[in-house]
mmCIF file of C-alpha atoms in Angstrom:
data_model
loop_
_atom_site.group_PDB
_atom_site.id
_atom_site.type_symbol
_atom_site.label_atom_id
_atom_site.label_comp_id
_atom_site.label_asym_id
_atom_site.label_seq_id
_atom_site.Cartn_x
_atom_site.Cartn_y
_atom_site.Cartn_z
ATOM 1 C CA MET G 528 12.751 -13.477 9.484
ATOM 2 C CA THR G 529 13.043 -12.951 6.067
ATOM 3 C CA THR G 530 16.449 -11.410 4.357
ATOM 4 C CA VAL G 531 16.539 -10.240 1.106
ATOM 5 C CA ILE G 532 19.782 -9.385 -1.385
ATOM 6 C CA MET G 533 18.687 -6.172 -2.996
ATOM 7 C CA ARG G 534 19.016 -6.260 -7.096
ATOM 8 C CA PRO G 535 19.169 -3.739 -10.014
ATOM 9 C CA ASP G 536 16.152 -5.448 -10.923
ATOM 10 C CA ASP G 537 14.718 -3.968 -7.684
ATOM 11 C CA ALA G 538 15.690 0.000 -8.070
ATOM 12 C CA ASN G 539 15.380 2.868 -10.488
ATOM 13 C CA ILE G 540 17.585 4.238 -12.713
ATOM 14 C CA VAL G 541 19.809 6.007 -9.691
ATOM 15 C CA GLY G 542 19.855 2.477 -7.776
ATOM 16 C CA ASN G 543 16.940 3.870 -5.169
ATOM 17 C CA VAL G 544 14.941 0.438 -4.147
ATOM 18 C CA HIS G 545 11.290 1.232 -5.401
ATOM 19 C CA GLY G 546 8.441 0.946 -3.003
ATOM 20 C CA GLY G 547 6.794 -1.403 -4.618
ATOM 21 C CA THR G 548 9.405 -3.692 -4.321
ATOM 22 C CA ILE G 549 9.551 -2.771 -0.303
ATOM 23 C CA LEU G 550 5.950 -3.461 -0.047
ATOM 24 C CA LYS G 551 6.355 -7.130 -1.998
ATOM 25 C CA MET G 552 8.384 -7.687 0.890
ATOM 26 C CA ILE G 553 6.371 -7.016 3.263
ATOM 27 C CA GLU G 554 3.312 -8.871 2.171
ATOM 28 C CA GLU G 555 5.270 -11.559 1.693
ATOM 29 C CA ALA G 556 6.361 -12.108 5.181
ATOM 30 C CA ARG G 557 2.800 -10.888 6.172
ATOM 31 C CA CYS G 558 1.223 -13.893 4.774
ATOM 32 C CA ILE G 559 3.948 -16.505 5.758
ATOM 33 C CA ILE G 560 3.129 -15.931 9.553
ATOM 34 C CA GLY G 561 -0.059 -14.599 9.274
ATOM 35 C CA THR G 562 -0.968 -18.458 7.201
ATOM 36 C CA ARG G 563 1.249 -19.761 9.562
ATOM 37 C CA HIS G 564 -1.516 -18.817 12.781
ATOM 38 C CA CYS G 565 -4.047 -19.916 11.296
ATOM 39 C CA ASN G 566 -3.715 -23.533 10.696
ATOM 40 C CA THR G 567 -2.472 -23.833 14.380
ATOM 41 C CA GLN G 568 -6.150 -25.074 15.133
ATOM 42 C CA THR G 569 -7.536 -28.365 13.675
ATOM 43 C CA GLY G 570 -10.569 -27.703 11.373
ATOM 44 C CA ASP G 571 -9.899 -26.456 6.940
ATOM 45 C CA ARG G 572 -6.248 -25.839 6.683
ATOM 46 C CA CYS G 573 -6.675 -21.695 5.468
ATOM 47 C CA VAL G 574 -4.526 -19.087 3.418
ATOM 48 C CA ALA G 575 -4.290 -15.586 4.463
ATOM 49 C CA ALA G 576 -5.487 -13.056 1.881
ATOM 50 C CA LEU G 577 -5.154 -9.740 2.739
ATOM 51 C CA ALA G 578 -7.784 -7.159 3.136
ATOM 52 C CA ARG G 579 -5.478 -3.800 3.849
ATOM 53 C CA VAL G 580 -2.721 -2.102 4.269
ATOM 54 C CA GLU G 581 -2.640 0.950 6.941
ATOM 55 C CA ARG G 582 -0.747 4.134 6.058
ATOM 56 C CA THR G 583 3.322 3.043 5.415
ATOM 57 C CA ASP G 584 6.296 5.616 5.481
ATOM 58 C CA PHE G 585 9.297 5.312 3.980
ATOM 59 C CA LEU G 586 11.899 5.986 6.943
ATOM 60 C CA HIS G 587 14.933 5.920 4.906
ATOM 61 C CA PRO G 588 15.967 4.779 1.695
ATOM 62 C CA MET G 589 16.762 1.301 0.156
ATOM 63 C CA PHE G 590 19.968 0.725 -2.079
ATOM 64 C CA ILE G 591 21.014 -1.873 -4.759
ATOM 65 C CA GLY G 592 23.625 -3.926 -2.557
ATOM 66 C CA GLU G 593 22.180 -3.875 0.527
ATOM 67 C CA VAL G 594 20.255 -6.443 2.704
ATOM 68 C CA ALA G 595 16.324 -6.727 3.542
ATOM 69 C CA HIS G 596 15.402 -7.939 6.958
ATOM 70 C CA VAL G 597 11.962 -7.786 7.510
ATOM 71 C CA SER G 598 10.288 -9.133 11.011
ATOM 72 C CA ALA G 599 6.854 -9.482 11.368
ATOM 73 C CA GLU G 600 4.260 -10.455 14.580
ATOM 74 C CA ILE G 601 0.379 -10.941 15.038
ATOM 75 C CA THR G 602 -0.085 -7.921 17.721
ATOM 76 C CA TYR G 603 -4.167 -8.310 17.294
ATOM 77 C CA THR G 604 -6.850 -11.048 16.550
ATOM 78 C CA SER G 605 -10.444 -10.657 15.931
ATOM 79 C CA LYS G 606 -12.756 -13.683 14.952
ATOM 80 C CA HIS G 607 -12.135 -13.482 11.368
ATOM 81 C CA SER G 608 -8.769 -10.970 10.858
ATOM 82 C CA VAL G 609 -5.046 -11.270 11.537
ATOM 83 C CA GLU G 610 -3.242 -7.948 12.476
ATOM 84 C CA VAL G 611 0.646 -7.947 11.624
ATOM 85 C CA GLN G 612 2.844 -5.849 11.838
ATOM 86 C CA VAL G 613 6.427 -5.396 10.106
ATOM 87 C CA ASN G 614 9.971 -3.156 10.031
ATOM 88 C CA VAL G 615 11.689 -3.748 7.697
ATOM 89 C CA LEU G 616 15.676 -2.616 8.503
ATOM 90 C CA SER G 617 18.490 -2.299 5.729
ATOM 91 C CA GLU G 618 22.058 -3.560 6.286
ATOM 92 C CA ASN G 619 25.003 -1.956 4.079
ATOM 93 C CA ILE G 620 26.932 -4.980 4.558
ATOM 94 C CA VAL G 621 29.966 -3.532 3.509
ATOM 95 C CA THR G 622 30.251 -1.063 6.376
ATOM 96 C CA GLY G 623 27.898 -3.423 8.965
ATOM 97 C CA ALA G 624 25.478 -0.047 8.757
ATOM 98 C CA LYS G 625 21.780 -0.654 9.415
ATOM 99 C CA LYS G 626 18.550 1.350 9.750
ATOM 100 C CA LEU G 627 14.596 1.160 9.736
ATOM 101 C CA THR G 628 13.369 2.265 6.569
ATOM 102 C CA ASN G 629 9.833 1.267 7.171
ATOM 103 C CA LYS G 630 7.345 0.371 9.828
ATOM 104 C CA ALA G 631 3.884 -1.325 8.637
ATOM 105 C CA THR G 632 0.186 -2.941 9.459
ATOM 106 C CA LEU G 633 -1.685 -4.585 7.296
ATOM 107 C CA TRP G 634 -4.595 -6.970 7.868
ATOM 108 C CA TYR G 635 -5.369 -10.060 6.778
ATOM 109 C CA VAL G 636 -8.293 -12.903 6.775
ATOM 110 C CA PRO G 637 -8.564 -16.527 6.057
ATOM 111 C CA PHE G 638 -10.279 -18.624 3.638
ATOM 112 C CA SER G 639 -10.575 -22.211 3.616
ATOM 113 C CA LEU G 640 -8.137 -23.918 0.939
ATOM 114 C CA GLN G 641 -11.738 -26.147 -0.038
ATOM 115 C CA ASN G 642 -13.954 -23.667 -0.296
ATOM 116 C CA VAL G 643 -12.476 -19.796 -1.381
ATOM 117 C CA ALA G 644 -15.313 -18.140 -0.298
ATOM 118 C CA LYS G 645 -15.721 -19.037 2.891
ATOM 119 C CA ILE G 646 -13.580 -17.499 5.670
ATOM 120 C CA VAL G 647 -12.150 -19.466 8.207
ATOM 121 C CA GLU G 648 -12.506 -18.392 12.097
ATOM 122 C CA VAL G 649 -8.988 -17.239 13.711
ATOM 123 C CA PRO G 650 -7.583 -18.840 16.407
ATOM 124 C CA PRO G 651 -6.863 -15.829 19.710
ATOM 125 C CA ILE G 652 -3.228 -14.780 20.780
ATOM 126 C CA GLU G 653 -2.496 -14.234 24.328
ATOM 127 C CA TYR G 654 -2.572 -10.304 25.478
ATOM 128 C CA SER G 655 0.141 -9.092 27.587
ATOM 129 C CA SER G 656 -2.699 -6.465 29.244
ATOM 130 C CA PRO G 657 -6.162 -6.215 28.961
ATOM 131 C CA GLU G 658 -4.661 -2.651 27.685
ATOM 132 C CA GLN G 659 -3.146 -4.127 24.525
ATOM 133 C CA GLU G 660 -6.433 -6.353 23.766
ATOM 134 C CA GLU G 661 -8.125 -3.136 24.161
ATOM 135 C CA ALA G 662 -5.891 -1.081 21.943
ATOM 136 C CA GLY G 663 -5.609 -3.724 18.892
ATOM 137 C CA LYS G 664 -9.413 -3.974 19.730
ATOM 138 C CA LYS G 665 -9.964 0.169 18.481
ATOM 139 C CA ARG G 666 -7.514 -0.184 15.497
ATOM 140 C CA TYR G 667 -9.486 -3.111 14.201
ATOM 141 C CA GLU G 668 -12.894 -1.223 14.598
ATOM 142 C CA ALA G 669 -11.399 1.773 13.034
ATOM 143 C CA GLN G 670 -9.725 0.373 10.177
ATOM 144 C CA LYS G 671 -13.008 -1.604 9.612
ATOM 145 C CA LEU G 672 -15.106 1.626 9.748
ATOM 146 C CA GLU G 673 -12.779 3.516 6.886
ATOM 147 C CA ARG G 674 -13.083 0.327 4.872
ATOM 148 C CA LEU G 675 -16.690 1.104 4.636
ATOM 149 C CA GLU G 676 -16.258 4.870 3.910
ATOM 150 C CA THR G 677 -13.910 3.890 1.730
ATOM 151 C CA LYS G 678 -16.413 1.582 -0.531
ATOM 152 C CA GLU G 679 -18.943 4.377 -1.194
ATOM 153 C CA ARG G 680 -15.621 6.276 -3.188
ATOM 154 C CA ASN G 681 -15.507 2.928 -5.673
ATOM 155 C CA GLY G 682 -17.379 4.289 -8.000
ATOM 156 C CA GLU G 683 -14.710 6.348 -9.597
ATOM 157 C CA ILE G 684 -12.954 6.433 -12.692
ATOM 158 C CA ILE G 685 -10.104 8.232 -14.122
ATOM 159 C CA MET G 686 -10.656 9.402 -17.775
ATOM 160 C CA SER G 687 -8.142 10.067 -20.342
ATOM 161 C CA VAL G 688 -7.781 13.179 -21.670
ATOM 162 C CA SER G 689 -5.986 14.009 -25.087
ATOM 163 C CA LEU G 690 -2.994 17.321 -25.167
ATOM 164 C CA PRO G 691 -3.154 17.429 -21.788
ATOM 165 C CA GLU G 692 -1.540 20.926 -19.917
ATOM 166 C CA PRO G 693 1.787 20.477 -18.225
ATOM 167 C CA TYR G 694 1.328 20.332 -14.566
ATOM 168 C CA THR G 695 -2.489 19.356 -15.018
ATOM 169 C CA VAL G 696 -4.120 16.124 -13.178
ATOM 170 C CA ALA G 697 -4.823 15.155 -16.857
ATOM 171 C CA PHE G 698 -0.808 15.765 -17.913
ATOM 172 C CA SER G 699 0.457 13.041 -15.020
ATOM 173 C CA GLN G 700 -2.392 10.495 -14.777
ATOM 174 C CA SER G 701 -1.321 6.855 -15.793
ATOM 175 C CA SER G 702 -2.395 3.680 -16.243
ATOM 176 C CA LEU G 703 -0.748 0.223 -16.927
ATOM 177 C CA ILE G 704 -2.509 -3.289 -17.410
ATOM 178 C CA HIS G 705 -1.073 -6.615 -16.368
ATOM 179 C CA LEU G 706 -2.279 -9.914 -16.857
ATOM 180 C CA ILE G 707 -3.110 -12.060 -13.698
ATOM 181 C CA GLY G 708 -0.970 -15.287 -14.043
ATOM 182 C CA PRO G 709 0.130 -18.343 -11.868
ATOM 183 C CA SER G 710 3.045 -17.247 -10.746
ATOM 184 C CA ASP G 711 0.845 -13.327 -9.449
ATOM 185 C CA CYS G 712 -1.012 -15.883 -6.804
ATOM 186 C CA THR G 713 -1.970 -17.741 -4.141
ATOM 187 C CA LEU G 714 -2.128 -21.283 -3.579
ATOM 188 C CA HIS G 715 -6.450 -20.205 -4.208
ATOM 189 C CA GLY G 716 -5.571 -18.865 -7.155
ATOM 190 C CA PHE G 717 -5.959 -15.806 -6.518
ATOM 191 C CA VAL G 718 -3.503 -12.766 -6.570
ATOM 192 C CA HIS G 719 -0.638 -11.871 -3.945
ATOM 193 C CA GLY G 720 -1.180 -8.515 -2.250
ATOM 194 C CA GLY G 721 2.461 -7.682 -3.269
ATOM 195 C CA VAL G 722 2.064 -8.268 -6.501
ATOM 196 C CA THR G 723 -1.020 -5.916 -6.800
ATOM 197 C CA MET G 724 0.833 -3.226 -4.571
ATOM 198 C CA LYS G 725 4.234 -3.301 -6.354
ATOM 199 C CA LEU G 726 2.134 -2.695 -9.901
ATOM 200 C CA MET G 727 0.730 0.431 -8.219
ATOM 201 C CA ASP G 728 3.624 2.094 -6.593
ATOM 202 C CA GLU G 729 4.723 1.564 -10.773
ATOM 203 C CA VAL G 730 1.569 3.253 -11.590
ATOM 204 C CA ALA G 731 2.009 6.278 -8.638
ATOM 205 C CA GLY G 732 5.825 6.431 -9.627
ATOM 206 C CA ILE G 733 4.927 6.770 -13.577
ATOM 207 C CA VAL G 734 2.489 9.829 -12.814
ATOM 208 C CA ALA G 735 5.272 11.424 -9.963
ATOM 209 C CA ALA G 736 8.038 11.386 -12.317
ATOM 210 C CA ARG G 737 5.955 12.997 -15.288
ATOM 211 C CA HIS G 738 4.999 15.264 -12.935
ATOM 212 C CA CYS G 739 7.785 16.985 -11.862
ATOM 213 C CA LYS G 740 9.821 15.512 -14.284
ATOM 214 C CA THR G 741 12.971 14.339 -11.928
ATOM 215 C CA ASN G 742 14.055 11.480 -9.873
ATOM 216 C CA ILE G 743 10.975 10.707 -7.326
ATOM 217 C CA VAL G 744 11.139 7.993 -4.205
ATOM 218 C CA THR G 745 7.802 6.664 -2.468
ATOM 219 C CA ALA G 746 7.513 8.394 0.755
ATOM 220 C CA SER G 747 4.523 6.878 2.643
ATOM 221 C CA VAL G 748 1.637 4.842 1.331
ATOM 222 C CA ASP G 749 -1.984 5.776 2.976
ATOM 223 C CA ALA G 750 -3.944 2.850 3.924
ATOM 224 C CA ILE G 751 -4.100 0.867 0.786
ATOM 225 C CA ASN G 752 -7.638 -1.285 1.290
ATOM 226 C CA PHE G 753 -8.500 -4.216 -0.784
ATOM 227 C CA HIS G 754 -12.373 -4.262 -1.745
ATOM 228 C CA ARG G 755 -12.457 -7.300 -3.821
ATOM 229 C CA LYS G 756 -10.064 -10.559 -4.301
ATOM 230 C CA ILE G 757 -8.403 -10.749 -8.318
ATOM 231 C CA LYS G 758 -9.015 -14.614 -10.267
ATOM 232 C CA LYS G 759 -5.426 -15.870 -12.091
ATOM 233 C CA GLY G 760 -6.643 -14.719 -15.462
ATOM 234 C CA CYS G 761 -8.406 -11.143 -14.584
ATOM 235 C CA VAL G 762 -6.804 -8.399 -16.678
ATOM 236 C CA ILE G 763 -6.308 -5.360 -14.297
ATOM 237 C CA THR G 764 -6.289 -1.700 -15.345
ATOM 238 C CA ILE G 765 -4.084 0.145 -12.689
ATOM 239 C CA SER G 766 -4.998 3.784 -13.087
ATOM 240 C CA GLY G 767 -3.409 6.420 -11.087
ATOM 241 C CA ARG G 768 -3.521 10.469 -10.731
ATOM 242 C CA MET G 769 -2.149 13.627 -8.771
ATOM 243 C CA THR G 770 -4.888 15.029 -6.009
ATOM 244 C CA PHE G 771 -2.703 17.368 -4.174
ATOM 245 C CA THR G 772 0.994 18.498 -4.249
ATOM 246 C CA SER G 773 2.780 20.348 -1.598
ATOM 247 C CA ASN G 774 5.992 22.208 -2.182
ATOM 248 C CA LYS G 775 7.817 19.183 -1.641
ATOM 249 C CA SER G 776 5.870 16.181 -1.976
ATOM 250 C CA MET G 777 2.850 14.733 -4.587
ATOM 251 C CA GLU G 778 0.046 12.861 -3.506
ATOM 252 C CA ILE G 779 -1.447 9.851 -6.079
ATOM 253 C CA GLU G 780 -4.522 8.354 -5.298
ATOM 254 C CA VAL G 781 -4.393 5.034 -7.035
ATOM 255 C CA PHE G 782 -6.996 2.562 -8.512
ATOM 256 C CA VAL G 783 -7.073 -0.910 -9.491
ATOM 257 C CA ASP G 784 -9.953 -2.467 -11.585
ATOM 258 C CA ALA G 785 -10.078 -5.736 -12.282
ATOM 259 C CA ASP G 786 -11.526 -7.286 -15.821
ATOM 260 C CA PRO G 787 -12.580 -11.467 -15.033
ATOM 261 C CA LEU G 788 -11.745 -12.357 -19.090
ATOM 262 C CA VAL G 789 -13.392 -16.133 -18.131
ATOM 263 C CA GLU G 790 -16.550 -14.727 -16.261
ATOM 264 C CA ALA G 791 -16.993 -11.518 -18.739
ATOM 265 C CA GLU G 792 -20.789 -12.193 -17.386
ATOM 266 C CA LYS G 793 -19.000 -10.804 -13.711
ATOM 267 C CA GLY G 794 -18.430 -7.529 -15.251
ATOM 268 C CA LYS G 795 -15.631 -5.237 -14.174
ATOM 269 C CA TYR G 796 -14.806 -4.060 -10.673
ATOM 270 C CA ARG G 797 -13.343 -1.807 -8.298
ATOM 271 C CA ALA G 798 -10.623 -4.236 -6.191
ATOM 272 C CA VAL G 799 -8.265 -1.976 -4.389
ATOM 273 C CA THR G 800 -7.292 1.568 -3.618
ATOM 274 C CA ALA G 801 -5.020 3.445 -1.916
ATOM 275 C CA PHE G 802 -2.676 6.850 -1.941
ATOM 276 C CA PHE G 803 0.523 7.135 -2.512
ATOM 277 C CA THR G 804 3.437 9.947 -1.652
ATOM 278 C CA TYR G 805 6.288 10.928 -3.161
ATOM 279 C CA ILE G 806 8.824 13.303 -2.985
ATOM 280 C CA SER G 807 11.296 14.634 -6.064
ATOM 281 C CA LEU G 808 14.883 14.627 -5.752
ATOM 282 C CA ASP G 809 17.948 16.670 -7.489
ATOM 283 C CA LYS G 810 20.431 14.690 -8.642
ATOM 284 C CA ASP G 811 22.752 14.589 -4.858
ATOM 285 C CA ASN G 812 19.040 13.211 -4.469
ATOM 286 C CA LYS G 813 18.216 15.922 -1.756
ATOM 287 C CA PRO G 814 14.329 17.381 -1.533
ATOM 288 C CA HIS G 815 13.535 19.364 -4.687
ATOM 289 C CA PRO G 816 10.401 21.396 -5.359
ATOM 290 C CA VAL G 817 7.229 20.009 -6.977
ATOM 291 C CA PRO G 818 5.920 22.460 -9.634
ATOM 292 C CA PRO G 819 2.313 23.239 -8.261
ATOM 293 C CA LEU G 820 -1.044 21.050 -9.389
ATOM 294 C CA LYS G 821 -2.572 23.075 -11.996
ATOM 295 C CA LEU G 822 -5.946 22.301 -11.325
ATOM 296 C CA GLU G 823 -9.865 22.058 -13.434
ATOM 297 C CA GLY G 824 -13.140 22.297 -12.471
ATOM 298 C CA GLU G 825 -14.499 21.694 -9.002
ATOM 299 C CA GLU G 826 -13.813 17.880 -8.815
ATOM 300 C CA GLU G 827 -9.970 18.173 -8.452
ATOM 301 C CA GLN G 828 -10.533 20.886 -6.080
ATOM 302 C CA LYS G 829 -12.354 18.481 -4.268
ATOM 303 C CA ARG G 830 -9.618 16.358 -4.255
ATOM 304 C CA PHE G 831 -6.806 18.510 -3.623
ATOM 305 C CA GLU G 832 -8.400 20.339 -0.249
ATOM 306 C CA GLU G 833 -9.273 16.078 0.886
ATOM 307 C CA GLY G 834 -5.309 15.310 -0.417
ATOM 308 C CA LYS G 835 -3.999 18.592 1.798
ATOM 309 C CA ALA G 836 -6.346 17.378 4.886
ATOM 310 C CA ARG G 837 -4.367 14.550 4.369
ATOM 311 C CA TYR G 838 -1.093 16.036 3.855
ATOM 312 C CA LEU G 839 -1.659 18.536 7.264
ATOM 313 C CA GLN G 840 -3.375 15.344 9.467
ATOM 314 C CA ASN G 841 -0.115 13.144 8.774
ATOM 315 C CA LYS G 842 2.025 16.312 9.119
ATOM 316 C CA ALA G 843 0.856 16.719 12.296
ATOM 317 C CA LYS G 844 1.215 12.747 13.212
ATOM 318 C CA ARG G 845 4.426 12.829 12.830
ATOM 319 C CA LEU G 846 5.500 16.159 14.933
ATOM 320 C CA ALA G 847 3.728 14.464 17.386
ATOM 321 C CA ASP G 848 5.494 11.193 16.865
ATOM 322 C CA LYS G 849 8.827 13.012 17.076
ATOM 323 C CA GLU G 850 8.084 15.068 20.273
ATOM 324 C CA ARG G 851 7.212 11.851 22.455
ATOM 325 C CA GLN G 852 10.472 9.778 21.243
ATOM 326 C CA GLN G 853 12.162 13.194 22.461
#
């Protein structure tokens, strides 16, 4: 278990801990347990690289001064990947009150330290029952299929528009440029998944704040797909655009494009994609209505309808989960 106290640099101007800070903690905990497991066998030493993050819900906000407890467990292994499930608890060290703030599932692939292009075989784990193993296999096949489907959309580019109308996609879309330095990277010289996710959350937060002009917090993150590794020395551009709004939430699509400056002949490429959901809060930290998104053109209408379908699907899943817990 990892324990971290939340500091002012981890939070927004009203004291809510950034979703990206929590995602970074989650990824670091899972990277440790994944790498440890993959090095329990003889052969090449390796490090576990993040390949995908499943949908992550932010169940309760975390605040400055609270302590985050991050616990991780390996729940499935295939020949070349590891599924790790993580829980995050926040603790008020003054009152002793604890609450579950996040539950997440990540997939890792182990790469050899001697040859970064070589994927190392994963030691199998023991399952408590055949049913548990079968359920894990189904999750593995489902995420593998969705990663392939996501790659088909990777040709899209967010274009900048001058003087856009308020509440349009163009008005709030935002980009951030970051040079990948040594402190951002693993032993292999490739960027930590947590670093990338934190930057993605920052851009998504800017998009959400520009749209509604209120305090905003991360509500959930749909699957984050890591399509290609990002090497030290690359310049990455993180771009976000609004795709859907409901009465109280906003969906923002975020792309990460990498530009290898030293190996410029390789060209730019799409490295990571995800959908973030934010909610607007009033001065009392209560949910606040979100201004409707003004759509321009067929492409924006199509993305809006796709976002609406995801919103309704996730809403139905939350209701079903709530009924099962009662």
